Tab-separated table of C-alpha atoms in Angstrom:
chain	number	residue	atom	x	y	z
A	23	MET	CA	8.189	-36.364	19.084
A	24	ILE	CA	7.828	-37.576	15.536
A	25	ARG	CA	4.125	-37.959	15.991
A	26	ARG	CA	3.870	-34.510	17.437
A	27	ARG	CA	5.741	-33.058	14.524
A	28	GLY	CA	3.412	-34.949	12.201
A	29	ALA	CA	0.413	-33.497	13.968
A	30	ALA	CA	1.850	-29.997	13.751
A	31	LEU	CA	2.467	-30.455	10.058
A	32	ALA	CA	-1.069	-31.689	9.514
A	33	LEU	CA	-2.388	-28.679	11.360
A	34	LEU	CA	-0.228	-26.374	9.291
A	35	LEU	CA	-1.490	-27.989	6.119
A	36	ALA	CA	-5.060	-27.658	7.314
A	37	LEU	CA	-4.482	-24.003	8.103
A	38	ALA	CA	-2.936	-23.467	4.711
A	39	THR	CA	-5.947	-25.009	2.968
A	40	VAL	CA	-8.325	-22.922	5.022
A	41	ALA	CA	-6.293	-19.851	4.195
A	42	THR	CA	-6.332	-20.509	0.456
A	43	ARG	CA	-10.004	-21.303	0.559
A	44	VAL	CA	-10.766	-18.042	2.354
A	45	GLU	CA	-8.658	-16.230	-0.180
A	46	ALA	CA	-10.398	-17.904	-3.087
A	47	GLN	CA	-13.788	-16.925	-1.704
A	48	ASP	CA	-12.782	-13.381	-0.883
A	49	THR	CA	-14.300	-11.362	-3.690
A	50	ARG	CA	-13.972	-8.022	-1.906
A	51	ARG	CA	-12.239	-5.423	-4.009
A	52	SER	CA	-10.642	-2.182	-2.913
A	53	GLY	CA	-11.706	1.012	-4.693
A	54	PHE	CA	-8.247	0.835	-6.266
A	55	MET	CA	-9.483	-2.011	-8.491
A	56	PHE	CA	-12.243	0.164	-9.956
A	57	MET	CA	-9.880	2.919	-11.097
A	58	SER	CA	-8.346	3.530	-14.502
A	59	PRO	CA	-4.756	2.315	-15.044
A	60	GLY	CA	-3.546	5.947	-14.984
A	61	THR	CA	-5.049	6.635	-11.560
A	62	GLN	CA	-3.790	3.285	-10.266
A	63	ALA	CA	-0.263	4.187	-11.396
A	64	MET	CA	-0.564	7.466	-9.500
A	65	GLN	CA	-1.273	5.584	-6.247
A	66	ARG	CA	1.186	2.749	-6.771
A	67	ASP	CA	4.305	4.844	-7.169
A	68	ASP	CA	5.137	6.987	-4.131
A	69	MET	CA	6.952	9.454	-6.359
A	70	GLU	CA	3.767	10.084	-8.316
A	71	ASN	CA	1.298	9.858	-5.453
A	72	PRO	CA	0.267	13.370	-4.316
A	73	GLY	CA	-1.018	11.818	-1.075
A	74	MET	CA	2.624	11.321	-0.104
A	75	LEU	CA	2.933	15.109	0.251
A	76	ALA	CA	0.542	14.909	3.233
A	77	VAL	CA	2.503	11.974	4.680
A	78	LEU	CA	5.699	14.048	4.442
A	79	ASP	CA	3.976	17.005	6.113
A	80	GLY	CA	2.900	14.631	8.852
A	81	ALA	CA	6.432	13.324	9.337
A	82	GLU	CA	7.629	16.861	9.990
A	83	LEU	CA	4.762	17.611	12.384
A	84	TRP	CA	5.396	14.311	14.194
A	85	ALA	CA	8.846	15.518	15.230
A	86	LYS	CA	7.872	19.115	16.022
A	87	PRO	CA	7.283	20.180	19.648
A	88	ALA	CA	3.868	21.760	20.202
A	89	GLY	CA	1.747	23.265	22.945
A	90	THR	CA	2.481	24.045	26.588
A	91	SER	CA	4.159	20.636	27.052
A	92	GLY	CA	6.833	21.578	24.539
A	93	ARG	CA	6.833	17.942	23.467
A	94	SER	CA	6.528	16.393	20.052
A	95	CYS	CA	4.590	13.251	19.153
A	96	ALA	CA	7.966	11.580	18.653
A	97	ASP	CA	9.076	12.484	22.196
A	98	CYS	CA	6.422	10.141	23.585
A	99	HIS	CA	5.870	7.668	20.766
A	100	GLY	CA	9.362	7.400	19.301
A	101	GLY	CA	10.940	8.838	16.185
A	102	GLY	CA	11.862	5.592	14.463
A	103	ALA	CA	10.178	3.728	11.639
A	104	GLU	CA	8.452	1.367	14.085
A	105	ALA	CA	6.466	4.092	15.848
A	106	MET	CA	2.705	3.710	15.212
A	107	ARG	CA	3.316	0.602	13.138
A	108	GLY	CA	-0.060	-0.958	12.331
A	109	VAL	CA	-2.018	1.239	14.761
A	110	ALA	CA	-4.365	2.650	12.087
A	111	ALA	CA	-5.512	-0.861	11.113
A	112	ARG	CA	-7.276	-1.112	14.509
A	113	TYR	CA	-9.239	2.150	14.450
A	114	PRO	CA	-11.913	3.279	15.315
A	115	ALA	CA	-11.139	1.835	18.760
A	116	PHE	CA	-12.813	1.945	22.144
A	117	ASP	CA	-11.545	4.705	24.406
A	118	ALA	CA	-12.017	3.378	27.930
A	119	THR	CA	-11.467	6.751	29.590
A	120	ARG	CA	-14.154	8.482	27.590
A	121	GLY	CA	-16.326	5.397	27.406
A	122	GLU	CA	-16.890	5.767	23.676
A	123	ALA	CA	-15.469	4.852	20.294
A	124	ILE	CA	-12.821	7.159	18.898
A	125	ASP	CA	-11.450	7.351	15.365
A	126	LEU	CA	-7.790	7.798	14.537
A	127	ALA	CA	-8.089	11.533	13.901
A	128	GLY	CA	-10.003	11.868	17.195
A	129	ARG	CA	-7.192	10.064	19.002
A	130	ILE	CA	-4.633	12.413	17.503
A	131	LEU	CA	-6.740	15.427	18.517
A	132	GLN	CA	-6.851	13.988	22.030
A	133	CYS	CA	-3.056	13.725	22.244
A	134	ARG	CA	-2.714	17.207	20.791
A	135	ALA	CA	-5.043	18.774	23.344
A	136	GLU	CA	-4.523	16.696	26.471
A	137	ARG	CA	-0.906	15.569	26.179
A	138	GLN	CA	0.748	18.342	24.185
A	139	GLY	CA	-1.428	21.103	25.612
A	140	ASP	CA	-2.108	22.753	22.285
A	141	ALA	CA	-5.341	23.966	20.687
A	142	PRO	CA	-6.528	20.962	18.683
A	143	PRO	CA	-6.586	21.651	14.929
A	144	PRO	CA	-10.040	21.479	13.318
A	145	ARG	CA	-11.242	18.352	11.523
A	146	GLU	CA	-10.205	18.362	7.861
A	147	SER	CA	-7.453	20.912	8.558
A	148	ARG	CA	-4.184	20.330	6.790
A	149	THR	CA	-2.412	19.703	10.104
A	150	LEU	CA	-4.810	17.008	11.259
A	151	LEU	CA	-4.944	15.332	7.832
A	152	ALA	CA	-1.152	15.317	7.641
A	153	LEU	CA	-0.734	13.699	11.071
A	154	THR	CA	-3.487	11.181	10.302
A	155	ALA	CA	-1.934	10.354	6.920
A	156	PHE	CA	1.454	9.902	8.578
A	157	VAL	CA	0.088	7.512	11.217
A	158	ALA	CA	-2.104	5.599	8.730
A	159	HIS	CA	0.793	5.253	6.279
A	160	ARG	CA	2.619	3.410	9.064
A	161	ALA	CA	-0.014	0.668	8.661
A	162	ARG	CA	0.279	0.414	4.893
A	163	GLY	CA	0.350	-3.171	3.684
A	164	MET	CA	-1.075	-4.488	6.957
A	165	PRO	CA	-4.472	-6.179	7.232
A	166	VAL	CA	-7.429	-4.313	8.696
A	167	ALA	CA	-7.733	-5.707	12.246
A	168	PRO	CA	-10.624	-4.057	14.131
A	169	ASP	CA	-10.412	-3.450	17.875
A	170	ALA	CA	-11.492	-6.624	19.695
A	171	ASP	CA	-12.989	-4.722	22.629
A	172	PRO	CA	-16.569	-6.090	22.975
A	173	ARG	CA	-17.783	-2.560	23.651
A	174	MET	CA	-17.137	-1.874	19.954
A	175	THR	CA	-19.906	-4.323	18.953
A	176	PRO	CA	-22.806	-1.902	19.492
A	177	VAL	CA	-20.875	0.773	17.588
A	178	VAL	CA	-20.365	-1.543	14.608
A	179	GLU	CA	-24.060	-2.501	14.780
A	180	ALA	CA	-25.106	1.158	14.816
A	181	GLY	CA	-22.949	1.627	11.719
A	182	ARG	CA	-24.515	-1.396	10.059
A	183	ALA	CA	-28.012	-0.016	10.734
A	184	LEU	CA	-27.048	3.330	9.169
A	185	TRP	CA	-25.555	1.516	6.179
A	186	HIS	CA	-28.944	-0.071	5.460
A	187	LYS	CA	-31.059	2.996	6.212
A	188	ARG	CA	-32.579	4.835	3.256
A	189	LEU	CA	-31.390	8.426	3.266
A	190	GLY	CA	-32.015	11.726	1.539
A	191	GLN	CA	-34.397	12.867	-1.137
A	192	LEU	CA	-33.247	10.020	-3.361
A	193	ASP	CA	-34.229	7.604	-0.596
A	194	LEU	CA	-31.222	5.340	-1.114
A	195	SER	CA	-29.172	3.406	1.416
A	196	CYS	CA	-25.395	3.001	1.267
A	197	ALA	CA	-26.005	-0.741	0.831
A	198	GLN	CA	-28.195	-0.278	-2.249
A	199	CYS	CA	-25.289	1.278	-4.085
A	200	HIS	CA	-22.238	-0.331	-2.512
A	201	ASP	CA	-23.545	-3.888	-1.822
A	202	ASP	CA	-26.241	-4.372	-4.462
A	203	ASN	CA	-24.803	-2.345	-7.338
A	204	ALA	CA	-21.048	-2.344	-6.802
A	205	GLY	CA	-19.326	-2.646	-10.148
A	206	GLN	CA	-22.235	-0.959	-11.964
A	207	LYS	CA	-21.947	2.570	-13.221
A	208	LEU	CA	-23.528	5.642	-11.744
A	209	ALA	CA	-23.490	8.169	-14.570
A	210	SER	CA	-20.005	7.376	-15.821
A	211	ALA	CA	-18.402	6.574	-12.453
A	212	PRO	CA	-18.108	2.951	-11.374
A	213	ILE	CA	-19.665	2.259	-7.964
A	214	PRO	CA	-16.947	0.820	-5.703
A	215	GLU	CA	-17.536	-1.389	-2.670
A	216	ALA	CA	-16.737	1.504	-0.302
A	217	HIS	CA	-13.832	-0.035	1.589
A	218	PRO	CA	-12.125	2.407	3.948
A	219	THR	CA	-8.629	1.058	3.273
A	220	GLY	CA	-6.947	4.061	1.626
A	221	TYR	CA	-7.720	6.907	4.016
A	222	PRO	CA	-6.876	9.730	4.178
A	223	ILE	CA	-6.995	9.709	0.367
A	224	TYR	CA	-5.846	12.145	-2.290
A	225	ARG	CA	-8.995	12.649	-4.329
A	226	LEU	CA	-8.542	14.103	-7.787
A	227	GLU	CA	-11.956	15.746	-7.489
A	228	TRP	CA	-10.848	17.601	-4.330
A	229	GLN	CA	-7.348	18.236	-5.681
A	230	THR	CA	-6.148	17.600	-2.150
A	231	THR	CA	-6.055	15.070	0.673
A	232	GLY	CA	-9.229	14.406	2.659
A	233	SER	CA	-10.706	12.076	5.262
A	234	LEU	CA	-13.155	9.187	5.070
A	235	GLN	CA	-15.712	11.492	6.667
A	236	ARG	CA	-15.337	13.955	3.804
A	237	ARG	CA	-15.676	11.082	1.305
A	238	ILE	CA	-18.884	9.842	2.970
A	239	ARG	CA	-20.159	13.436	3.037
A	240	GLY	CA	-19.919	13.380	-0.750
A	241	CYS	CA	-22.186	10.319	-0.884
A	242	LEU	CA	-24.637	11.922	1.551
A	243	THR	CA	-24.952	15.096	-0.525
A	244	GLY	CA	-25.139	12.830	-3.587
A	245	VAL	CA	-28.398	11.317	-2.303
A	246	ARG	CA	-29.522	14.799	-1.211
A	247	ALA	CA	-29.233	14.025	2.489
A	248	GLU	CA	-28.020	16.495	5.102
A	249	PRO	CA	-24.434	15.442	5.906
A	250	PHE	CA	-23.505	14.857	9.555
A	251	ALA	CA	-21.142	17.311	11.265
A	252	TYR	CA	-17.451	16.350	11.106
A	253	GLY	CA	-16.529	14.107	14.011
A	254	ALA	CA	-20.172	13.016	14.546
A	255	ASP	CA	-20.900	9.622	16.134
A	256	GLU	CA	-22.636	8.573	12.891
A	257	TYR	CA	-19.383	8.800	10.922
A	258	ILE	CA	-17.465	6.923	13.605
A	259	ALA	CA	-20.117	4.180	13.633
A	260	LEU	CA	-20.070	3.957	9.813
A	261	GLU	CA	-16.285	3.791	9.817
A	262	ALA	CA	-16.294	1.077	12.522
A	263	PHE	CA	-18.761	-0.927	10.422
A	264	LEU	CA	-16.772	-0.402	7.201
A	265	MET	CA	-13.558	-1.506	8.928
A	266	GLU	CA	-15.305	-4.647	10.219
A	267	ARG	CA	-16.597	-5.274	6.679
A	268	ALA	CA	-13.045	-4.814	5.357
A	269	ARG	CA	-11.432	-7.001	8.046
A	270	GLY	CA	-8.260	-8.568	6.651
A	271	MET	CA	-8.040	-6.282	3.616
A	272	GLU	CA	-4.821	-4.366	3.121
A	273	ILE	CA	-4.364	-0.761	4.263
A	274	GLU	CA	-3.234	1.344	1.246
A	275	THR	CA	-2.840	4.829	2.726
A	276	PRO	CA	-2.334	7.188	1.000
A	277	GLY	CA	-4.922	6.033	-1.543
A	278	VAL	CA	-5.646	8.020	-4.707
A	279	ARG	CA	-9.271	8.153	-5.899
A	280	PRO	CA	-11.011	9.955	-8.762
B	5	MET	CA	4.642	24.484	4.788
B	6	SER	CA	5.167	23.194	1.287
B	7	ARG	CA	6.588	19.864	0.274
B	8	ALA	CA	8.394	18.634	-2.782
B	9	LEU	CA	9.156	15.087	-3.825
B	10	ILE	CA	12.136	14.777	-6.135
B	11	ASN	CA	13.329	11.600	-7.710
B	12	VAL	CA	16.826	11.601	-9.172
B	13	PRO	CA	18.803	8.369	-9.517
B	14	ALA	CA	21.596	8.330	-6.914
B	15	LYS	CA	24.105	7.030	-9.453
B	16	ALA	CA	24.402	7.035	-13.235
B	17	ARG	CA	26.974	6.328	-15.912
B	18	LYS	CA	28.412	9.297	-17.781
B	19	GLY	CA	26.371	9.903	-20.929
B	20	GLU	CA	23.388	7.911	-19.691
B	21	VAL	CA	19.939	9.476	-20.162
B	22	ILE	CA	18.248	9.617	-16.758
B	23	GLN	CA	14.683	10.390	-15.783
B	24	ILE	CA	13.858	13.038	-13.207
B	25	ARG	CA	10.482	13.318	-11.550
B	26	THR	CA	9.199	16.160	-9.387
B	27	LEU	CA	5.982	16.597	-7.416
B	28	VAL	CA	5.459	19.822	-5.507
B	29	GLN	CA	2.717	20.910	-3.156
B	30	HIS	CA	0.757	23.834	-4.580
B	31	GLU	CA	-2.938	24.561	-5.003
B	32	MET	CA	-2.485	26.102	-8.457
B	33	GLU	CA	-5.439	28.432	-7.904
B	34	THR	CA	-6.671	29.084	-11.422
B	35	GLY	CA	-8.407	32.426	-10.930
B	36	PHE	CA	-11.565	30.838	-12.328
B	37	ARG	CA	-12.885	29.220	-9.162
B	38	PRO	CA	-16.126	30.935	-8.137
B	39	LEU	CA	-16.474	32.063	-4.534
B	40	PRO	CA	-19.758	32.039	-2.588
B	41	ASN	CA	-19.815	35.879	-2.681
B	42	GLY	CA	-20.027	35.874	-6.463
B	43	GLY	CA	-16.393	36.726	-7.238
B	44	PHE	CA	-13.526	34.427	-8.139
B	45	ALA	CA	-10.646	33.221	-6.000
B	46	PRO	CA	-7.607	35.239	-7.133
B	47	ARG	CA	-5.166	33.378	-9.349
B	48	LEU	CA	-2.009	32.080	-7.688
B	49	ILE	CA	-0.045	29.464	-9.555
B	50	LEU	CA	3.520	28.299	-9.942
B	51	ARG	CA	4.312	29.737	-13.314
B	52	ARG	CA	7.890	28.662	-13.863
B	53	PHE	CA	10.001	25.596	-13.195
B	54	GLU	CA	13.732	25.220	-13.866
B	55	CYS	CA	16.247	22.445	-13.451
B	56	ILE	CA	19.856	23.600	-13.310
B	57	TYR	CA	22.575	20.995	-13.602
B	58	ASP	CA	26.254	21.210	-14.472
B	59	GLY	CA	26.160	24.951	-15.137
B	60	GLU	CA	23.139	25.028	-17.391
B	61	THR	CA	19.344	25.139	-17.284
B	62	VAL	CA	18.791	21.719	-18.806
B	63	PHE	CA	15.003	21.854	-18.660
B	64	ALA	CA	12.436	24.583	-17.942
B	65	ALA	CA	8.665	24.895	-18.030
B	66	ASP	CA	6.240	27.812	-18.179
B	67	LEU	CA	3.045	26.723	-16.485
B	68	HIS	CA	-0.530	27.949	-16.906
B	69	PRO	CA	-3.643	27.391	-14.749
B	70	ALA	CA	-4.397	24.212	-16.724
B	71	ILE	CA	-1.574	22.412	-14.902
B	72	SER	CA	-3.019	20.237	-12.107
B	73	ALA	CA	-2.815	21.139	-8.440
B	74	ASN	CA	0.398	19.796	-6.868
B	75	PRO	CA	2.238	19.959	-10.194
B	76	TYR	CA	3.949	16.831	-11.422
B	77	LEU	CA	6.757	17.275	-13.936
B	78	ALA	CA	9.005	14.554	-15.297
B	79	PHE	CA	11.711	14.912	-17.926
B	80	ARG	CA	15.016	13.449	-19.003
B	81	THR	CA	18.577	14.653	-19.021
B	82	VAL	CA	22.050	13.336	-19.822
B	83	ALA	CA	24.172	12.478	-16.766
B	84	THR	CA	27.275	14.620	-17.336
B	85	THR	CA	29.006	15.112	-14.016
B	86	SER	CA	28.705	14.310	-10.318
B	87	GLY	CA	27.243	17.058	-8.203
B	88	GLU	CA	24.171	19.008	-7.397
B	89	MET	CA	20.971	19.487	-9.325
B	90	LEU	CA	18.955	22.560	-8.464
B	91	PHE	CA	15.180	22.611	-8.866
B	92	ARG	CA	13.400	25.962	-8.778
B	93	TRP	CA	9.723	26.886	-8.804
B	94	ILE	CA	8.558	30.506	-9.115
B	95	ASP	CA	5.003	31.640	-8.385
B	96	ASP	CA	2.865	34.516	-9.709
B	97	ARG	CA	4.146	36.829	-6.966
B	98	GLY	CA	7.763	36.021	-7.736
B	99	ALA	CA	8.253	33.853	-4.638
B	100	VAL	CA	10.986	31.299	-5.285
B	101	ARG	CA	11.324	27.864	-3.798
B	102	GLU	CA	14.350	25.688	-4.363
B	103	GLU	CA	15.245	22.072	-3.767
B	104	ARG	CA	18.496	20.233	-4.346
B	105	ALA	CA	19.475	16.676	-5.150
B	106	THR	CA	22.855	15.113	-5.744
B	107	ILE	CA	23.911	12.592	-8.316
B	108	GLU	CA	27.065	10.520	-8.606
B	109	VAL	CA	28.219	10.046	-12.201
B	110	THR	CA	30.844	7.426	-12.947
C	10	MET	CA	-33.864	0.478	-6.867
C	11	ASP	CA	-34.030	2.876	-9.748
C	12	LEU	CA	-30.442	3.670	-10.576
C	13	PRO	CA	-31.073	5.497	-13.852
C	14	THR	CA	-33.156	8.161	-12.088
C	15	ALA	CA	-30.537	8.491	-9.406
C	16	SER	CA	-27.831	8.917	-12.009
C	17	ARG	CA	-29.713	11.600	-13.909
C	18	ARG	CA	-30.213	13.650	-10.801
C	19	LEU	CA	-26.649	13.215	-9.654
C	20	VAL	CA	-25.334	14.098	-13.079
C	21	LEU	CA	-27.440	17.231	-13.023
C	22	GLY	CA	-25.631	18.354	-9.873
C	23	GLY	CA	-22.295	17.662	-11.502
C	24	GLY	CA	-23.215	19.464	-14.693
C	25	LEU	CA	-24.225	22.593	-12.848
C	26	ALA	CA	-20.981	22.594	-10.913
C	27	LEU	CA	-19.031	22.340	-14.133
C	28	LEU	CA	-20.824	25.282	-15.697
C	29	ALA	CA	-20.061	27.380	-12.661
C	30	ILE	CA	-16.371	26.506	-12.893
C	31	SER	CA	-16.089	27.743	-16.460
C	32	PRO	CA	-17.138	31.391	-16.512
C	33	ALA	CA	-15.567	31.909	-19.915
C	34	ARG	CA	-14.184	29.386	-22.295
C	35	ALA	CA	-11.448	29.488	-24.827
C	36	THR	CA	-12.722	28.880	-28.305
C	37	PRO	CA	-11.173	26.786	-31.051
C	38	GLU	CA	-10.265	30.146	-32.660
C	39	ALA	CA	-8.430	31.345	-29.531
C	40	MET	CA	-6.558	28.049	-29.444
C	41	ARG	CA	-5.581	28.319	-33.093
C	42	ALA	CA	-4.333	31.876	-32.492
C	43	ALA	CA	-2.220	30.700	-29.539
C	44	MET	CA	-0.801	27.853	-31.623
C	45	GLN	CA	0.047	30.186	-34.475
C	46	GLY	CA	1.784	32.498	-32.006
C	47	PHE	CA	3.950	29.597	-30.891
C	48	ALA	CA	4.680	28.387	-34.429
C	49	GLY	CA	5.806	31.916	-35.321
C	50	GLY	CA	5.062	31.754	-39.026
C	51	ALA	CA	6.027	28.118	-39.524
C	52	GLU	CA	3.270	25.764	-40.681
C	53	PRO	CA	2.927	22.978	-38.092
C	54	ARG	CA	3.276	19.567	-39.749
C	55	PRO	CA	1.695	16.462	-38.306
C	56	GLY	CA	4.305	13.891	-37.241
C	57	ARG	CA	7.413	13.342	-35.100
C	58	VAL	CA	5.376	14.186	-31.975
C	59	ARG	CA	3.587	11.599	-29.857
C	60	LEU	CA	0.965	12.777	-27.363
C	61	GLU	CA	0.029	10.093	-24.854
C	62	MET	CA	-3.184	10.686	-22.933
C	63	PRO	CA	-6.063	8.457	-21.838
C	64	THR	CA	-9.006	8.605	-24.253
C	65	LEU	CA	-11.495	8.281	-21.410
C	66	VAL	CA	-10.647	10.588	-18.537
C	67	GLU	CA	-11.872	9.616	-15.053
C	68	ASN	CA	-11.424	13.069	-13.587
C	69	GLY	CA	-10.482	16.193	-15.510
C	70	ASN	CA	-8.510	17.611	-12.581
C	71	ALA	CA	-5.430	15.468	-13.215
C	72	VAL	CA	-5.065	13.989	-16.679
C	73	PRO	CA	-1.738	12.182	-17.180
C	74	THR	CA	-0.070	13.694	-20.250
C	75	THR	CA	3.194	12.644	-21.890
C	76	VAL	CA	4.819	14.159	-24.969
C	77	ILE	CA	7.597	12.393	-26.846
C	78	VAL	CA	9.316	13.894	-29.876
C	79	ASP	CA	11.282	11.849	-32.335
C	80	SER	CA	14.621	13.702	-32.308
C	81	PRO	CA	18.288	12.708	-31.826
C	82	MET	CA	18.644	15.669	-29.405
C	83	THR	CA	22.145	16.500	-30.653
C	84	ALA	CA	23.601	19.995	-30.913
C	85	ALA	CA	22.876	19.887	-34.644
C	86	ASP	CA	19.349	18.517	-34.431
C	87	HIS	CA	17.163	18.943	-31.371
C	88	VAL	CA	13.853	20.104	-29.963
C	89	VAL	CA	13.917	23.646	-28.637
C	90	GLU	CA	10.433	23.939	-27.200
C	91	ILE	CA	7.269	21.898	-26.718
C	92	ALA	CA	3.871	23.496	-26.061
C	93	LEU	CA	0.490	22.084	-25.068
C	94	PHE	CA	-2.822	23.689	-25.990
C	95	ASN	CA	-6.471	22.946	-25.336
C	96	GLU	CA	-9.718	23.918	-26.900
C	97	ARG	CA	-12.230	24.471	-24.139
C	98	ASN	CA	-10.614	25.481	-20.823
C	99	PRO	CA	-10.871	29.181	-19.965
C	100	LEU	CA	-7.391	29.677	-21.468
C	101	PRO	CA	-5.899	27.886	-24.468
C	102	ASP	CA	-2.340	27.555	-23.050
C	103	ILE	CA	-1.432	24.605	-20.833
C	104	ALA	CA	2.371	24.655	-20.602
C	105	ARG	CA	5.566	25.294	-22.553
C	106	PHE	CA	8.695	23.260	-22.027
C	107	THR	CA	12.187	24.434	-22.929
C	108	LEU	CA	14.526	21.627	-23.967
C	109	GLY	CA	17.937	21.244	-25.533
C	110	PRO	CA	20.648	18.739	-26.386
C	111	ARG	CA	21.392	18.270	-22.658
C	112	CYS	CA	18.004	16.516	-22.327
C	113	GLY	CA	19.238	13.508	-24.286
C	114	GLN	CA	15.646	12.619	-25.127
C	115	ALA	CA	12.668	14.813	-25.907
C	116	TRP	CA	10.342	13.317	-23.306
C	117	VAL	CA	8.107	15.262	-20.919
C	118	SER	CA	5.355	14.083	-18.612
C	119	THR	CA	2.881	16.090	-16.503
C	120	ARG	CA	-0.744	16.217	-15.348
C	121	ILE	CA	-3.228	18.693	-16.719
C	122	ARG	CA	-6.724	20.000	-16.027
C	123	LEU	CA	-9.427	19.611	-18.625
C	124	GLY	CA	-12.816	21.136	-17.847
C	125	ASP	CA	-14.665	19.281	-20.564
C	126	THR	CA	-14.552	16.746	-23.358
C	127	GLN	CA	-12.231	18.286	-25.942
C	128	SER	CA	-9.062	18.026	-27.976
C	129	VAL	CA	-5.515	18.697	-26.804
C	130	HIS	CA	-2.667	19.659	-29.141
C	131	ALA	CA	1.090	19.329	-28.727
C	132	LEU	CA	3.495	21.361	-30.867
C	133	ALA	CA	7.266	20.927	-30.957
C	134	ARG	CA	9.676	23.481	-32.428
C	135	MET	CA	13.025	22.175	-33.677
C	136	ASN	CA	16.280	24.129	-33.814
C	137	ASP	CA	15.841	24.431	-37.591
C	138	GLY	CA	12.587	26.348	-36.995
C	139	SER	CA	10.266	23.600	-38.210
C	140	VAL	CA	7.194	22.889	-36.086
C	141	TRP	CA	5.602	19.448	-35.686
C	142	SER	CA	2.293	18.527	-34.126
C	143	ALA	CA	0.106	15.822	-32.626
C	144	SER	CA	-3.331	15.923	-31.051
C	145	ALA	CA	-5.588	13.821	-28.884
C	146	GLU	CA	-9.355	13.683	-28.456
C	147	LEU	CA	-10.481	13.084	-24.904
C	148	ILE	CA	-13.786	12.293	-23.274
C	149	VAL	CA	-13.855	13.776	-19.793
C	150	THR	CA	-16.321	12.141	-17.421
C	151	LEU	CA	-17.335	13.471	-14.036
C	152	PRO	CA	-17.150	11.581	-10.785
C	153	ALA	CA	-20.537	10.916	-9.219
C	154	CYS	CA	-21.336	12.255	-5.757
C	155	ILE	CA	-19.361	15.453	-5.921
C	156	GLU	CA	-19.831	17.963	-3.137
C	157	GLY	CA	-22.101	20.980	-3.289
């Protein structure tokens, strides 16, 4: 008994050392760290974070019956604070029925169409962003924990390949900016590491809330590449790769970005 | 659908100066945003904000297009009496939106 | 990789977008006229007003702005109105705030839009009719990779 307890303690200690070592080596930094103190303050305080307006919209939509089913999201998933807890930290996930990866917004569209029997709102619509922000906010503070389904591996690898592919007239890959030059300045803007931890974000440039796909679109047009269509497999693969790359980092939704 | 976030302390001592913060959903269309067809998106902003408390407008603001989208306004007031605070925003077309918060003053 | 070239080209896109946003600009003269209108004959004196803004602005769409006026805010001695002006947006006015003794403190905070590097001015009118002023010089930078 005593010996067993000793062993358990030793194991705990070992785990603790491993944990601190991992932490010490973890140099990944959220985009939050690259922002000015004023913009950081805007994100940190819910009362000053305009992204919270989308979360509030989402909370109302969550409880509102829709479509031919006459049911609300809350009717099936619960109306309490525990509903959807941590779910967003696992997305994009593998959808066994469809046999493909699906992002969080795609999952919500699926429930809207197939379970509520309503016309699914378009990508980037206020309704979809609000519901996505509401669900993702329910994972705030939790570590990114990608779906363990092995069928996600090829999706992550497709995303990784895209990340390293040179794109557009400027012939630049995502990695050249976000891996090789993170922390440097592009014009006057610092180049962040491109972690997907704050999405949907309130971007000051947009003056509204938008998705990770819209954010990546900005980088694609920035290198003079043709952006993919909203909902395209390329975005889902990139997001799956970025989530894998951000494994263990904290979800911050709703993030604020310049 | 339009949201407002209002932050008023739930309780305060009589005579204490409290801080009030408001954040309201609004695009604050400036009238200067060019449209693809060559024209400009018509101006539509919240142009007036009022806070009414204990029988008086304790703070008001006249806003212009240079106020950011989803206007944020914070100000201070003396806690005088328990009761309701009324917050009112008025847009270019005269549409009014109101929110209320209560405070307990001891 | 050749980042400087990339930056120049990206900045070009941003610069063009900015020009399109500002069809007409207020001039320093228009701003001075608006400020004189507010002062109503009084000569604004520097002092008593503090204008807190970042000197380097990350995005001109939401610049945190706080105005604090040194005043006891009593019935006998208080701020009546605070106004914010800018030099280079399409219009010189930003906002006017009506205050009184019930405020307890002359403190106001908001977020403003600034289309370009420029100066911002805060004026405060007291109940005795005197007008006090403060100003701030800001450098407005553009985010990279903007759309369009």
